[in-house]
Structures are given as C-alpha cells and as structure tokens.
Coordinates of C-alpha atoms in Angstrom, one line a residue:
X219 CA 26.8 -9.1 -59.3
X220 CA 28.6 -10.9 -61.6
X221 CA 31.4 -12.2 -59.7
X222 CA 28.8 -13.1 -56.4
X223 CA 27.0 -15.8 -59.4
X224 CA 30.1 -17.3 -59.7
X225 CA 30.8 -17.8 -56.2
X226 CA 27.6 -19.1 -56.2
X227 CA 28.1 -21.6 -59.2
X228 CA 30.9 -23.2 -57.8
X229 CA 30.5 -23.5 -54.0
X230 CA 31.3 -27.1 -53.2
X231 CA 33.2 -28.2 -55.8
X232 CA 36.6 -28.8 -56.3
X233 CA 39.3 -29.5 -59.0
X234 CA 39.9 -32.9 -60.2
X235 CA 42.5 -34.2 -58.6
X236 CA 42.1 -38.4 -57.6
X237 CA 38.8 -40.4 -57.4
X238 CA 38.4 -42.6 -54.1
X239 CA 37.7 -46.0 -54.9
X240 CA 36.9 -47.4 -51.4
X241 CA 33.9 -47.9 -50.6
X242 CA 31.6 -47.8 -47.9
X243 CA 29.4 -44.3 -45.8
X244 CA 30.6 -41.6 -47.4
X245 CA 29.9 -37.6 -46.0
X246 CA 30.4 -34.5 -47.1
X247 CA 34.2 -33.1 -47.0
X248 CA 34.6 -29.6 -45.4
X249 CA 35.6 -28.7 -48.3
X250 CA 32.4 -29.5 -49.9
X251 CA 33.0 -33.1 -52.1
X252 CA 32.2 -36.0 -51.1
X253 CA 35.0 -37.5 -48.6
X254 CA 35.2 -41.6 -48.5
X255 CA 36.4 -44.0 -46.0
X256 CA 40.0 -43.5 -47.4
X257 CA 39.6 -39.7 -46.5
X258 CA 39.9 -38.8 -50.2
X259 CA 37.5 -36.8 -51.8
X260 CA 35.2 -37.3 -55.1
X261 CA 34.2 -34.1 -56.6
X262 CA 31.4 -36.0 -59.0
X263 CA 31.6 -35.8 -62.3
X264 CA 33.6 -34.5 -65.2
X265 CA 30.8 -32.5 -66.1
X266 CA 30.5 -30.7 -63.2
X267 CA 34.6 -29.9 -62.8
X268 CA 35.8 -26.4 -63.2
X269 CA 38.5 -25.8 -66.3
X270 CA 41.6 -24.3 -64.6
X271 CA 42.0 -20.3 -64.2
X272 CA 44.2 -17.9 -62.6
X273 CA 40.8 -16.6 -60.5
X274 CA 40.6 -19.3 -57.2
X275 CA 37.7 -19.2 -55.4
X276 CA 38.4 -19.3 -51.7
X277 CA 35.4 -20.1 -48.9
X278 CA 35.3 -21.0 -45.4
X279 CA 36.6 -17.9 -44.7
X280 CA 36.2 -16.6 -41.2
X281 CA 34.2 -13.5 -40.3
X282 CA 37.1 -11.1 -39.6
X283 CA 39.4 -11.7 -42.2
X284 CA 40.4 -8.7 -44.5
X285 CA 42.2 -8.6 -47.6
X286 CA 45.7 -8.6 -46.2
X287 CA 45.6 -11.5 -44.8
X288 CA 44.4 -13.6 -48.0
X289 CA 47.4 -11.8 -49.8
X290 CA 49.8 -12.6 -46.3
X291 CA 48.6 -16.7 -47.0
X292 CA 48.6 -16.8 -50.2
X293 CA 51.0 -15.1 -52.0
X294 CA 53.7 -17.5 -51.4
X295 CA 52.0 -19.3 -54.6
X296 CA 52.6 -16.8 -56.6
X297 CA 52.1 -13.1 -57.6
X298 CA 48.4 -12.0 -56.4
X299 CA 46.9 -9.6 -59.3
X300 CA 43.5 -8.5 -57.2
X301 CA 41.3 -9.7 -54.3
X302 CA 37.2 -9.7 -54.5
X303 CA 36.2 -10.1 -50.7
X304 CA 32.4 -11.3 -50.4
X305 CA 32.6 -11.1 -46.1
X306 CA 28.6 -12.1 -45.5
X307 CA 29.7 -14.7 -47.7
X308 CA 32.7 -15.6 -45.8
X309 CA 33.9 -16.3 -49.3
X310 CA 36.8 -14.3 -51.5
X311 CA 38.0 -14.3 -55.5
X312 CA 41.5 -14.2 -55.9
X313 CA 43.2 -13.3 -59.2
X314 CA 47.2 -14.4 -59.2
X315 CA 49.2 -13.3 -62.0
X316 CA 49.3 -16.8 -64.1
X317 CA 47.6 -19.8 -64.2
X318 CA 50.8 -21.6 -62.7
X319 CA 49.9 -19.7 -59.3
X320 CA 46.5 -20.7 -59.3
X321 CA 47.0 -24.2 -59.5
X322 CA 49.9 -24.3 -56.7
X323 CA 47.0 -22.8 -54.5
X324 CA 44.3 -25.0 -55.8
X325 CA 46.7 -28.2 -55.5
X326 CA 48.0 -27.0 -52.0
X327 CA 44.5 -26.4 -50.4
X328 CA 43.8 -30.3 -51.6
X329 CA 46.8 -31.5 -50.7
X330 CA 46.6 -30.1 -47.2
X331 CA 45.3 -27.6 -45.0
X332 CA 45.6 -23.8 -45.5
X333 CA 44.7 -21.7 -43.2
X334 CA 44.0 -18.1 -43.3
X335 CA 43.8 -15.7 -40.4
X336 CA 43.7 -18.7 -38.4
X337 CA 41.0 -20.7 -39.9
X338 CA 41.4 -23.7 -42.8
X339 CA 40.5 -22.2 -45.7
X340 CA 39.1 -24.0 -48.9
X341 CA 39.6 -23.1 -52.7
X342 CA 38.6 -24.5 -56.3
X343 CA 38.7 -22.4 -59.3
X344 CA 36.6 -20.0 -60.4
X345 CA 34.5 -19.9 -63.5
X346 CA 35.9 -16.6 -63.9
X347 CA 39.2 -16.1 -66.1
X348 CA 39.7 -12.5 -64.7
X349 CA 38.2 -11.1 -61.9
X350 CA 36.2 -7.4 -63.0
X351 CA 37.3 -4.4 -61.6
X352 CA 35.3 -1.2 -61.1
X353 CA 37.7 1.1 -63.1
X354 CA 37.6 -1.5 -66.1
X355 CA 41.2 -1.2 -66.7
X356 CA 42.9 -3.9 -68.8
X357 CA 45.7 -3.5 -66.7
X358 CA 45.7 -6.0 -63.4
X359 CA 47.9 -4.4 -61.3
X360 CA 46.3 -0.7 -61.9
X361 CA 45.6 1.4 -59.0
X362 CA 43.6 4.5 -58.4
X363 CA 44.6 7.1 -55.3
X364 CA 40.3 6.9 -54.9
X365 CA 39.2 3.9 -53.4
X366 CA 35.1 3.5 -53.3
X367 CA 34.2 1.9 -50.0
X368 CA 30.6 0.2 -49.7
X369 CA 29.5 -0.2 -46.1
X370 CA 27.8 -3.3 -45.6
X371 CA 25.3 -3.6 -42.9
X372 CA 25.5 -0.3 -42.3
X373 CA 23.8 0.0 -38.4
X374 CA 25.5 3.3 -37.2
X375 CA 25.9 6.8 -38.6
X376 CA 29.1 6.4 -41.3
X377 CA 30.8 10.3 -41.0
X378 CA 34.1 11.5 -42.5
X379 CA 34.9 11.8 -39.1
X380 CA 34.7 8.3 -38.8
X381 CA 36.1 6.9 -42.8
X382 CA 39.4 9.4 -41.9
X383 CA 39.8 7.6 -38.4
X384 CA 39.8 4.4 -40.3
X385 CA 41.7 5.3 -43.2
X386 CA 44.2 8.0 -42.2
X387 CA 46.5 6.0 -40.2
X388 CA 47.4 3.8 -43.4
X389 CA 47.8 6.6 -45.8
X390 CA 47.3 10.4 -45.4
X391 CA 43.8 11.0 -47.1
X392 CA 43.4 13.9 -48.6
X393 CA 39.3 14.6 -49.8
X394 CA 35.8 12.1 -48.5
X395 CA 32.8 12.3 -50.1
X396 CA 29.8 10.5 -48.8
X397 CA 27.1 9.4 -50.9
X398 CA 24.8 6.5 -51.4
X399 CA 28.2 5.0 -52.2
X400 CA 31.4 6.1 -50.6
X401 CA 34.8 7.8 -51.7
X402 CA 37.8 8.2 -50.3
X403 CA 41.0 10.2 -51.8
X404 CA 44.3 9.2 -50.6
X405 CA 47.6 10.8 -51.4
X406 CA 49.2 8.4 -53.3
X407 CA 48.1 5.4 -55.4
X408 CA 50.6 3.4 -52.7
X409 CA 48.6 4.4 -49.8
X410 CA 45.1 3.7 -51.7
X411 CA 46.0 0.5 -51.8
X412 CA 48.1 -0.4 -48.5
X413 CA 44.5 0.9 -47.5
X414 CA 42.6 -1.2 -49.2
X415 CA 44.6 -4.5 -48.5
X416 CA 44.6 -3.6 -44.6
X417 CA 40.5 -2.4 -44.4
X418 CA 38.8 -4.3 -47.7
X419 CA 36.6 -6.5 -45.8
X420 CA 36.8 -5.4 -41.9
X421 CA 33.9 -4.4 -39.6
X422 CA 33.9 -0.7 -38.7
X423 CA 32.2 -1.9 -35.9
X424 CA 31.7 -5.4 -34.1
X425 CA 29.4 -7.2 -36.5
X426 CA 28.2 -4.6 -38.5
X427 CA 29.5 -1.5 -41.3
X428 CA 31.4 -4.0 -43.0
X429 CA 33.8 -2.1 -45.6
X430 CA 34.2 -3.7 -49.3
X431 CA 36.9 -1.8 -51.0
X432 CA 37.2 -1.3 -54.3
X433 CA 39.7 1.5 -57.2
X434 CA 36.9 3.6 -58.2
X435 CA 36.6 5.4 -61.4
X436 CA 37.1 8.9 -60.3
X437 CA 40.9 9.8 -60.1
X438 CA 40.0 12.9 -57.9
X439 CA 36.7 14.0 -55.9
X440 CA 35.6 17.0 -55.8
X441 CA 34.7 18.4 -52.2
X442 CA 32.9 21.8 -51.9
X443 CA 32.6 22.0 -48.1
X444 CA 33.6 20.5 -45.0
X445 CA 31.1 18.6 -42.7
X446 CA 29.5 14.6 -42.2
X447 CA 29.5 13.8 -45.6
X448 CA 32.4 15.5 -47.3
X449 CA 36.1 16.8 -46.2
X450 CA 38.9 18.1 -48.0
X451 CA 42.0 17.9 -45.3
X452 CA 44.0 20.0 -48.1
X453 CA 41.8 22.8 -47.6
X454 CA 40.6 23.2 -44.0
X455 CA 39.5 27.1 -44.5
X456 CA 36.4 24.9 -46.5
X457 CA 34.8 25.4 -42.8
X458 CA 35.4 27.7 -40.1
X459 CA 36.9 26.2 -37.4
X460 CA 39.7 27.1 -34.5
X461 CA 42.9 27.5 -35.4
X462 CA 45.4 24.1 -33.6
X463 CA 42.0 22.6 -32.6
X464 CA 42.6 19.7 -35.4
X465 CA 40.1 17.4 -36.7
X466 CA 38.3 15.3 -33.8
X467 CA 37.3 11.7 -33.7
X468 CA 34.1 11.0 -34.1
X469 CA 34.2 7.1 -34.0
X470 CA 32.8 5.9 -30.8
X471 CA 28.8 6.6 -31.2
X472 CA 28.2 6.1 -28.5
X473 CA 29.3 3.6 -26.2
X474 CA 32.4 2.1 -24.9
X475 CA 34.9 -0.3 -26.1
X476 CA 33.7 -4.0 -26.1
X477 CA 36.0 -4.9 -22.5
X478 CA 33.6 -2.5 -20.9
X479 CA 30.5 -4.3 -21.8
X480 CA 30.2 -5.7 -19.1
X481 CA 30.0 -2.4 -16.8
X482 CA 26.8 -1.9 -18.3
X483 CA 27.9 0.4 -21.3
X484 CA 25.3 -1.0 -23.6
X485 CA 25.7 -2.6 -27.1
X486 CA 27.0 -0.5 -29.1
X487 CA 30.3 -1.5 -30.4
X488 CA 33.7 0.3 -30.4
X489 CA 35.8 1.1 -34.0
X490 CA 36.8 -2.6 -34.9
X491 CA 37.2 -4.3 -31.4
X492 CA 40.4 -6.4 -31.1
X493 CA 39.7 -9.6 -32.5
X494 CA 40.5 -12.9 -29.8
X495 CA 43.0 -14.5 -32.3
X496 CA 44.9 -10.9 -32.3
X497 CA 45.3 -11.8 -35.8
X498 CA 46.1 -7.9 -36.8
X499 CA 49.0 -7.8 -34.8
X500 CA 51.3 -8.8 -38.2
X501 CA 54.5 -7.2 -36.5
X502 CA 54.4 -5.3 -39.9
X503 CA 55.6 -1.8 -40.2
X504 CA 53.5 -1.4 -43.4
X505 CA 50.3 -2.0 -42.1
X506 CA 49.2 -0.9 -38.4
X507 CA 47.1 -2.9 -36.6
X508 CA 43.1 -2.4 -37.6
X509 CA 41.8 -1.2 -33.9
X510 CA 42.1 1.7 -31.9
X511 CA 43.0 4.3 -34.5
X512 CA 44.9 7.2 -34.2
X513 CA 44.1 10.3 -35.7
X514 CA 46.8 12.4 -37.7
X515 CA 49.7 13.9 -35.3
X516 CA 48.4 17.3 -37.1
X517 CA 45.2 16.8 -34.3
X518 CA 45.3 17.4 -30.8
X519 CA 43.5 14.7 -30.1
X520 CA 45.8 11.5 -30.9
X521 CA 43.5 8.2 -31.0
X522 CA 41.2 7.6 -28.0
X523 CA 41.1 10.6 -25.1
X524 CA 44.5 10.0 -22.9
X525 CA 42.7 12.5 -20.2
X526 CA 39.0 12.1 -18.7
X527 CA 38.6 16.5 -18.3
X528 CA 37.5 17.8 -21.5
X529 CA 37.8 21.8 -22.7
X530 CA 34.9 23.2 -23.7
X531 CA 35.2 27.0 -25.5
X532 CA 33.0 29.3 -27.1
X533 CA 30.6 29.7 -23.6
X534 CA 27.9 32.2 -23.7
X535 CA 29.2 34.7 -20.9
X536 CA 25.9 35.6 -19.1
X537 CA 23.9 32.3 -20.2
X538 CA 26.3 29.2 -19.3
X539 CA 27.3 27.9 -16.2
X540 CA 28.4 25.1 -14.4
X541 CA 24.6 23.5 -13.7
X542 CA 23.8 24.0 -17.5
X543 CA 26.9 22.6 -18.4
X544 CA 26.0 19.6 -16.9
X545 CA 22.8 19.3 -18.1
X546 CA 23.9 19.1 -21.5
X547 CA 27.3 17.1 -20.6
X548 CA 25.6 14.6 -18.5
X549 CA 23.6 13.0 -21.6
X550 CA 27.4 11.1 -22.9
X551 CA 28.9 10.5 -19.3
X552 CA 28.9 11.0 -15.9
X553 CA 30.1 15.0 -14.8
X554 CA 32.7 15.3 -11.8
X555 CA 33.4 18.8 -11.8
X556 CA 33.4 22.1 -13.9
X557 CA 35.3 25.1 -13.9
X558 CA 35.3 27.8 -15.6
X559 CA 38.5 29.6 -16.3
X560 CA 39.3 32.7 -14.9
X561 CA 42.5 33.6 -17.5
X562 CA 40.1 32.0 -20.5
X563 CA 37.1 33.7 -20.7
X564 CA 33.9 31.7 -21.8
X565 CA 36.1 28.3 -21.3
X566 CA 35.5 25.5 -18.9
X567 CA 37.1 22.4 -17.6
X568 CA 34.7 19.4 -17.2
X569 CA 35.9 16.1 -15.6
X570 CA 34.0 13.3 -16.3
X571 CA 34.0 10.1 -15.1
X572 CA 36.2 8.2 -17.6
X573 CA 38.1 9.0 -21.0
X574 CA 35.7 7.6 -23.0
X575 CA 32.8 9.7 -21.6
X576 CA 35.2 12.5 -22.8
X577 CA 35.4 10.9 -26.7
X578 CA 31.6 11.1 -26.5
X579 CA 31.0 14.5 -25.7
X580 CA 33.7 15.7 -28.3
X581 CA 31.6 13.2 -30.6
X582 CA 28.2 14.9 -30.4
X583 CA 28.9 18.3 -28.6
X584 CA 32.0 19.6 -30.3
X585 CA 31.0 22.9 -33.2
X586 CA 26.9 22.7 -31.8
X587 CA 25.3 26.1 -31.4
X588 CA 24.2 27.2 -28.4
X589 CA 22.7 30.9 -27.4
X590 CA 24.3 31.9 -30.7
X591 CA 28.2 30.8 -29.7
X592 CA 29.5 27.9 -31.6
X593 CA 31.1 25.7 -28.4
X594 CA 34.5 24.1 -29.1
X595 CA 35.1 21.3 -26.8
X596 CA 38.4 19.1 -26.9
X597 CA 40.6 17.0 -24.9
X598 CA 42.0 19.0 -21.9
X599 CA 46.3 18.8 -20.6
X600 CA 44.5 18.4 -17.3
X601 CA 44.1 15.3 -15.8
X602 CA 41.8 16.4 -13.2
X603 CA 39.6 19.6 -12.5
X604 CA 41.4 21.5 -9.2
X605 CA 38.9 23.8 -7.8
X606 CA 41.4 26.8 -7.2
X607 CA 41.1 30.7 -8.8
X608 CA 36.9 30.1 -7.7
X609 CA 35.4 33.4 -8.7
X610 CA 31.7 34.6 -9.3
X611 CA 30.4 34.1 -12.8
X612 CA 27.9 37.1 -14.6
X613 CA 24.4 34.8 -13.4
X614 CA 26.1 35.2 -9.2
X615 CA 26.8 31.7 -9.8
X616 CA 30.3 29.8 -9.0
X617 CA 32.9 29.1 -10.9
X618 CA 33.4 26.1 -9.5
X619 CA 31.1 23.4 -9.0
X620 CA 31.5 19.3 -8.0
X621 CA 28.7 17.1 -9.7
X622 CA 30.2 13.9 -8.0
X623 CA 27.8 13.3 -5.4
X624 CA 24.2 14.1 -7.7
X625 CA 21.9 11.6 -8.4
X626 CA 21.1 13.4 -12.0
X627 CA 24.6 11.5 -13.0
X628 CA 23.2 9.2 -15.8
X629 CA 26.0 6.4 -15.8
X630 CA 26.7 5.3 -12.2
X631 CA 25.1 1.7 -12.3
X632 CA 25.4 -0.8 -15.3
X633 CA 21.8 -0.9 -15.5
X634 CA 20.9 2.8 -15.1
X635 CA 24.2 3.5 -18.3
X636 CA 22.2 0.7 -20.5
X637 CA 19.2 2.9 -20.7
X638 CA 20.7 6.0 -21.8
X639 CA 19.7 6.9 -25.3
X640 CA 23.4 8.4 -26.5
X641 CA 22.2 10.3 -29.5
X642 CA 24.0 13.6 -31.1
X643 CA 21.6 16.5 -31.1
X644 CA 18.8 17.0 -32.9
X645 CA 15.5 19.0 -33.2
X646 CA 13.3 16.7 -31.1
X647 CA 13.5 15.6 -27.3
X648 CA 12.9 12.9 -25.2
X649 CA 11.1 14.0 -21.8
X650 CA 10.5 11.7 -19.0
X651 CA 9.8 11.5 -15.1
X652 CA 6.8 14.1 -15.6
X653 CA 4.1 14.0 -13.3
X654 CA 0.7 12.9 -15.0
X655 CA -1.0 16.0 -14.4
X656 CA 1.5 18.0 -15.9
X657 CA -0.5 19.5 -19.1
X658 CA 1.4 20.3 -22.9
X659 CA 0.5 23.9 -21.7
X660 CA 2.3 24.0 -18.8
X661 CA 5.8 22.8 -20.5
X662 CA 5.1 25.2 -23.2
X663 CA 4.8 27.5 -20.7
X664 CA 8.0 26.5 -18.7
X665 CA 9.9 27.2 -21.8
X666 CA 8.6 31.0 -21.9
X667 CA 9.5 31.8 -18.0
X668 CA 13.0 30.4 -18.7
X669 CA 13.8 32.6 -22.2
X670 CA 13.8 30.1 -24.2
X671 CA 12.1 28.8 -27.4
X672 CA 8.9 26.8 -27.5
X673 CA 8.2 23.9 -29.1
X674 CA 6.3 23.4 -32.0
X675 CA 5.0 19.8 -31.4
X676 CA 4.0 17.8 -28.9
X677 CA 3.4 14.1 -28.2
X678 CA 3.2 12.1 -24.6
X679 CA 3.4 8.1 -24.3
X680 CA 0.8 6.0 -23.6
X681 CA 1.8 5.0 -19.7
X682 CA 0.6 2.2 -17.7
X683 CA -2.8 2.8 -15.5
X684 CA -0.5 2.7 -12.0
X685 CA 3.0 5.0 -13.9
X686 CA 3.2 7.6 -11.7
X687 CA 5.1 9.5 -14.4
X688 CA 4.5 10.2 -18.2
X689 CA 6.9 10.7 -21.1
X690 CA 7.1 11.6 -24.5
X691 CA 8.5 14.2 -27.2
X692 CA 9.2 17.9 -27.7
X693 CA 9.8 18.6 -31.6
X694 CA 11.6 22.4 -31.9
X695 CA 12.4 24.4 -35.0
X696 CA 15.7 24.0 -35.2
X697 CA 18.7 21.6 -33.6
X698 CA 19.8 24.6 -31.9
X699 CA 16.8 25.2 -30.3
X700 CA 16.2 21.8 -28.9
X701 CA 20.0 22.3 -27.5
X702 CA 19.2 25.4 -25.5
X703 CA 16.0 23.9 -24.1
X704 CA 18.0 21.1 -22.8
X705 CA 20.4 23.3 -21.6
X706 CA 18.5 25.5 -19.8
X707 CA 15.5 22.8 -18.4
X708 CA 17.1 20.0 -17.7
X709 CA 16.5 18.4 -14.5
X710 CA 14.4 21.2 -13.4
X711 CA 12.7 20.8 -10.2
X712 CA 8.7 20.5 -11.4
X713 CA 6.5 20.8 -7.9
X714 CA 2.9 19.8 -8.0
X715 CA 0.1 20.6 -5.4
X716 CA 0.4 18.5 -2.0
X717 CA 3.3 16.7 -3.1
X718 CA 5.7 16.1 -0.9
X719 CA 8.9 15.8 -3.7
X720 CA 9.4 17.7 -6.6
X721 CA 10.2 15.6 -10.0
X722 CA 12.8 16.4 -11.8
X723 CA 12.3 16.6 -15.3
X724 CA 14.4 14.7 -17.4
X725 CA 15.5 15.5 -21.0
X726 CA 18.1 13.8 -23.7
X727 CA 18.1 13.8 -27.8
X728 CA 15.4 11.7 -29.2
X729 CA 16.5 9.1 -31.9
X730 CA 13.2 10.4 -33.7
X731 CA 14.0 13.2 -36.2
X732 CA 10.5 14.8 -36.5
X733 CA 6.8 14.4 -34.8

C-alpha cells in the first residue's frame, strides 16, 4: 500500500532539469509538466521536485507489459535491483543498484523518448529510497524459490492446473498452494525468478487474472494433497491417478482462443492471447514466449490438443454407451463419432469437432465420477475415429455410433455456440426446452424409471405468456449425481398428449452452486 501512495504522490512530475522561458499557451506534456512553446517542459516549483533516488517511478506504461520487458529497456542504465509492477495502474517502481543508474534513466526519459514494449514510457523519481519487498530482506538482489502471485481481476476459476501451465514452462515447479493469496514453489531460486521477470504483471487471460508477482516469505510450502488448490509434482502418489496419464491442462475454461472469436465461440478468453505488437517473441532462449503454454514433456498432453479424438477410460461396462457419451460430451463441443474399443475394455474414442473442443472436455470431464468409475479421458494418437472392429456392447447397443448429422450438436452455428453455458460439473442443472405442462413430479419421476437419483430441489423460470417451453434448475445431492442424471436424460424424447413432436429435454451444468 505503501509503495501504490507513492506512485500516487508523484504522478506528473518530473525531475528538474531546465525551466522554459518562452512564453505564450502552454499544455500539459505527456509526461505530465507543463510543456511550452519551445517544447520544454516546466515541472513547477522547487517545492514540489522530487530529491534524487535509485527508485524511478515509471508510468505510461501499456496494458500488456510484464516485468521483463521494463528490465529488457531499462537495464542498459544500469544494474536493476527489483521491479514493483502496478498494471491497473499502468505504472511500475524500479529499484537500480545506485543512484548513478537512476539518474541516467531519469535524464534519458527527458532527454528523449523511451519506449517500453513498444509504447514511450515516462519516469521521475520516486519518493521512495528503496523499494519494500515482501520477504523484508536487507539484501536487494535476494531471491526466494516461492514466489506469491496475486491475481488481479480475478474473473475465471484460478486452478493449479492452470498456475503450472503458466509457470512450468519457465522453471520446473515443484508444490502450489492456493489460498486467498497464491504460492507457487519452483525448483531453484533461478527459475523463481526467470518466472517472475517473464509473468509479474501479465494477464492470464485477455483483460482479466492479472498476475503481480512477488518472493514470498515461505522458503517451502507445504502441500498435503493433490487437487484445484494445491499440488505437489514431487509426489504424485498424493492422489490416485493413472499411471503415464500426466498432468492435464486445464487452462482454456471454456472457450476458444481469441482468432476464433469470431466463429461464435463466445467471450471467454484463451491463456494470455498473443498480443498485436508480438512483443513476447524476444528471440530469447531464457524466457519463452508468454502464450500458448506447453505442459511438462513428463505429460501426454504437450500444450494445446495436437488431435480433435479424445480417449476416454474408466467406462461403466453395462451403463455407458455411445448415446450417453454424447450427452455428457456434447456440453464442451460438438461429437463426431464414438467408439468403443473392443481390445480396451470400458475405453472409447470420441471425435469431436475441433482440438479445442477436446482441451475442454479433458478440462471439465477428466477424474469425474460416474456410476461409481472414475473416467480418464485424454488426448487420443488418433486423428480420427474409423468405425471398424463394430461389435455389440452389454445394453444390445453399438459400438459404433456417428453423431455428425444430429441436431442435439450444441456448437454448429456461431450463434447457437455463444449460448452454451460451458461450466465444469457441479451439483445443480440447467433444464430447458420443457413443455409447460410438464409438472416437478413428473421429472422427479423420470429420474426413477431411468435408475437414477432424484433431485432434491426444484426451481422453473418465470417464461413469457406465449414460451412454448419452460426452464429452470434441478439441485442433486452430490456432483456425481447431477453427472449421471445428465448422462442418462439428456436429450430424452419427452411426448405430451396430442402433440405431434416430442421435445427433447435439454440439460448442461448450471453456473448456480445450490437452490
């Protein structure tokens, strides 16, 4: 809070340097002084000028820059000790090792432009003689293999999935822990801060998640288990999981990348779009570039899906098959085909209709529960789902099955994608395209003719006098629950009296947690 006052306290001023003497309209410098006819600048007066310091306070920042590339610009003034990034501010501290440095930078930025990640930057010195670290170490070029990373702006779900797709590429992180304020282990102090300089100040996502990185205190963290909000990658038995499966990304949330906006995929943003400038691209071997990041080369699954078929393991025997599949598949991206394999039993194929309808479904689906089998579901080798080997499955349904032609596909029109409400599972769902005179008692009773569990609460829309439809919300006991329901009910055919079509009853994860 300290250091954000002084940012504050000396916003548009600047060091003393000449006074204009011309005279004549005068308007206010980019820079903040006053700039005359001449084109010099008058910062006011003496009273108001800042005494030298090796802390320069830099502003005019723009909105993507990260702490590399203050360090790339400015450390040809002299050795930089630490960087403070304020990015809502579009401001930054910079500490250089002696005073000399600061007033090179200071006298450089008057003298003539500097620019930073491609935008003129402005600086002045702070009223700070030393810029505060977390860790409170009198030494200025101390490090700490734990970084503590506050996410800004947080609009989407921050997992360890998603800090170790960030981080990991920079420097093998060893433990996460998620709190009210983040931590992240890497192996060395090196890597801790070749992450810090490449990340400090980036978006996670386009506009929003914004990471401030700072040493933390901690020099270890301690991680009891392995899920969402903590991971220790030296001890994997933490959790049960499938042996060569490797950790899965879990970055999109969603949506696709920003260049498929425009095919209707929504708003949600990818994992830190590539800027326009392609200001990331450093041709630096130290630091990779900050989009599209790759997981470890211990996973399977090696940055974004390179395949659009998914494998999907861990299949009830007499309870799945390729019409359930879909149903629950269909909620992240359209469903080409599903096989099941004969030489694997309980595995499938599905192809879907892109890669990144793939990353989704390993996002949300992959380690759910469903009819008591944990599923595994992971990038398939295949390229495309061959329908050969077609046998009968335990229900007397096929093996084989091609979804291409359905209308129940979800993303085959920009504006029919857009609507989708791309959610991970959860307790409560979303029902729609129900005809009015369907009654709670009736879906409750749907659920008991097709085995599977009731729900506890229920709750229908308000719908306009002419809708010839209703919606609303299912709450069930457990996540797993709501899962099997979905599974089993989706896009059932519900017929009413006289009426010449059935409706089919629609069903996804609600964004609502509880009734």
């Amino acid at each position: 809070a300290k250091q954000e006052q002084n940012i504050s306290e000396t916003q548009g001023t600047k060091p003393k340097h000449r006074t204009s003497t011309g005279t004549g309209t005068e308007a206010r410098g980019p820079g903040g002084g006053r700039r005359g006819v001449g084109g010099e600048t008058d910062s006011g007066d003496d009273a108001h000028r800042i005494a030298p310091s090796p802390v320069v306070h830099v502003r005019g920042l723009c909105e993507s820059v990260v702490e590399a590339d203050l360090v790339e610009a400015l450390e040809k003034f002299g050795t930089i000790c630490y960087v403070m990034m304020m990015p809502f501010k579009r401001q930054a501290l910079v500490e250089f090792e002696g005073l000399e440095s600061a007033d090179k930078c200071v006298a450089c930025g008057t003298s003539e432009a500097v620019y930073i990640a491609g935008q003129q930057a402005f600086f002045n010195y702070s009223t700070s003689k030393r810029i505060t670290r977390p860790t409170n170490s009198d030494d200025p070029n101390s490090g700490n293999k734990v970084l503590l990373l506050s996410i800004q702006n947080p609009l989407y779900p921050i997992t360890t999935d998603v800090l170790y797709t960030v981080c990991n590429p920079i420097g093998s992180v060893l433990r996460i822990v998620i709190f009210k304020r983040n931590g992240i282990q890497a192996m060395t102090v090196q890597n801790a801060q070749k992450a810090k300089a490449a990340l400090n100040g980036a978006d996670i996502y386009a506009g929003c998640c914004t990471l401030k990185i700072e040493y933390a205190r901690p020099t270890r963290l301690n991680v009891i288990r392995n899920d969402n909000d903590s991971w220790d990658y030296t001890k994997p038995y933490l959790v049960r999981r499938e042996q060569g499966k490797g950790r899965q990304r879990q970055a999109i949330l969603g949506e696709h990348p920003s260049s498929f906006s425009d095919n209707g995929y929504g708003s949600h943003c990818p994992l830190l779009p590539l800027p326009s400038n392609n200001r990331y691209k450093r041709g630096s071997h130290d630091i990779p570039e900050v989009v599209a990041y790759p997981l470890p080369q211990t996973s399977s699954y090696i940055g974004h899906s390179s395949s659009s078929v998914a494998m999907v393991s861990g299949l009830h025997p007499t309870k799945m098959n390729c019409t359930r599949i879909f149903n629950l598949f269909c909620l992240y991206g359209n469903i080409e085909k599903v096989k099941f394999m004969k030489s694997v039993p309980g595995t499938a194929l599905v192809e879907m209709g892109d890669e990144y309808a793939v990353d989704r479904a390993i996002t949300h689906l992959n380690s759910i529960k469903v009819f008591g089998k944990r599923l595994s579901v992971c990038v398939s080798k295949q390229h495309a789902v061959i329908p050969s080997q077609v046998f009968e499955l335990e229900d007397s349904t096929s093996s084989y099955k091609d979804f291409s032609m359905t209308r129940n596909n979800r993303f085959t029109s920009a504006g029919q994608a857009s609507k989708n409400i791309i959610q991970p599972p959860s307790c409560v769902l979303h029902f729609y395209n129900v005809p009015p005179c369907v009654t709670e008692e009736e879906l409750q009773r749907l659920c008991s003719e097709h085995d599977v569990p009731g729900y506890i609460k229920f709750k229908v829309f308000d719908a306009k006098p002419c809708s010839k439809t209703i919606s609303g919300l299912l709450e069930f006991d457990s996540k797993t629950h709501a899962v099997e329901v979905l599974t089993v009910l989706n896009h059932y055919q519900i017929r009413i009296p006289n009426g010449s079509n059935p409706y089919t009853l629609k069903l996804c994860f609600s964004t609502s947690s509880h009734l």
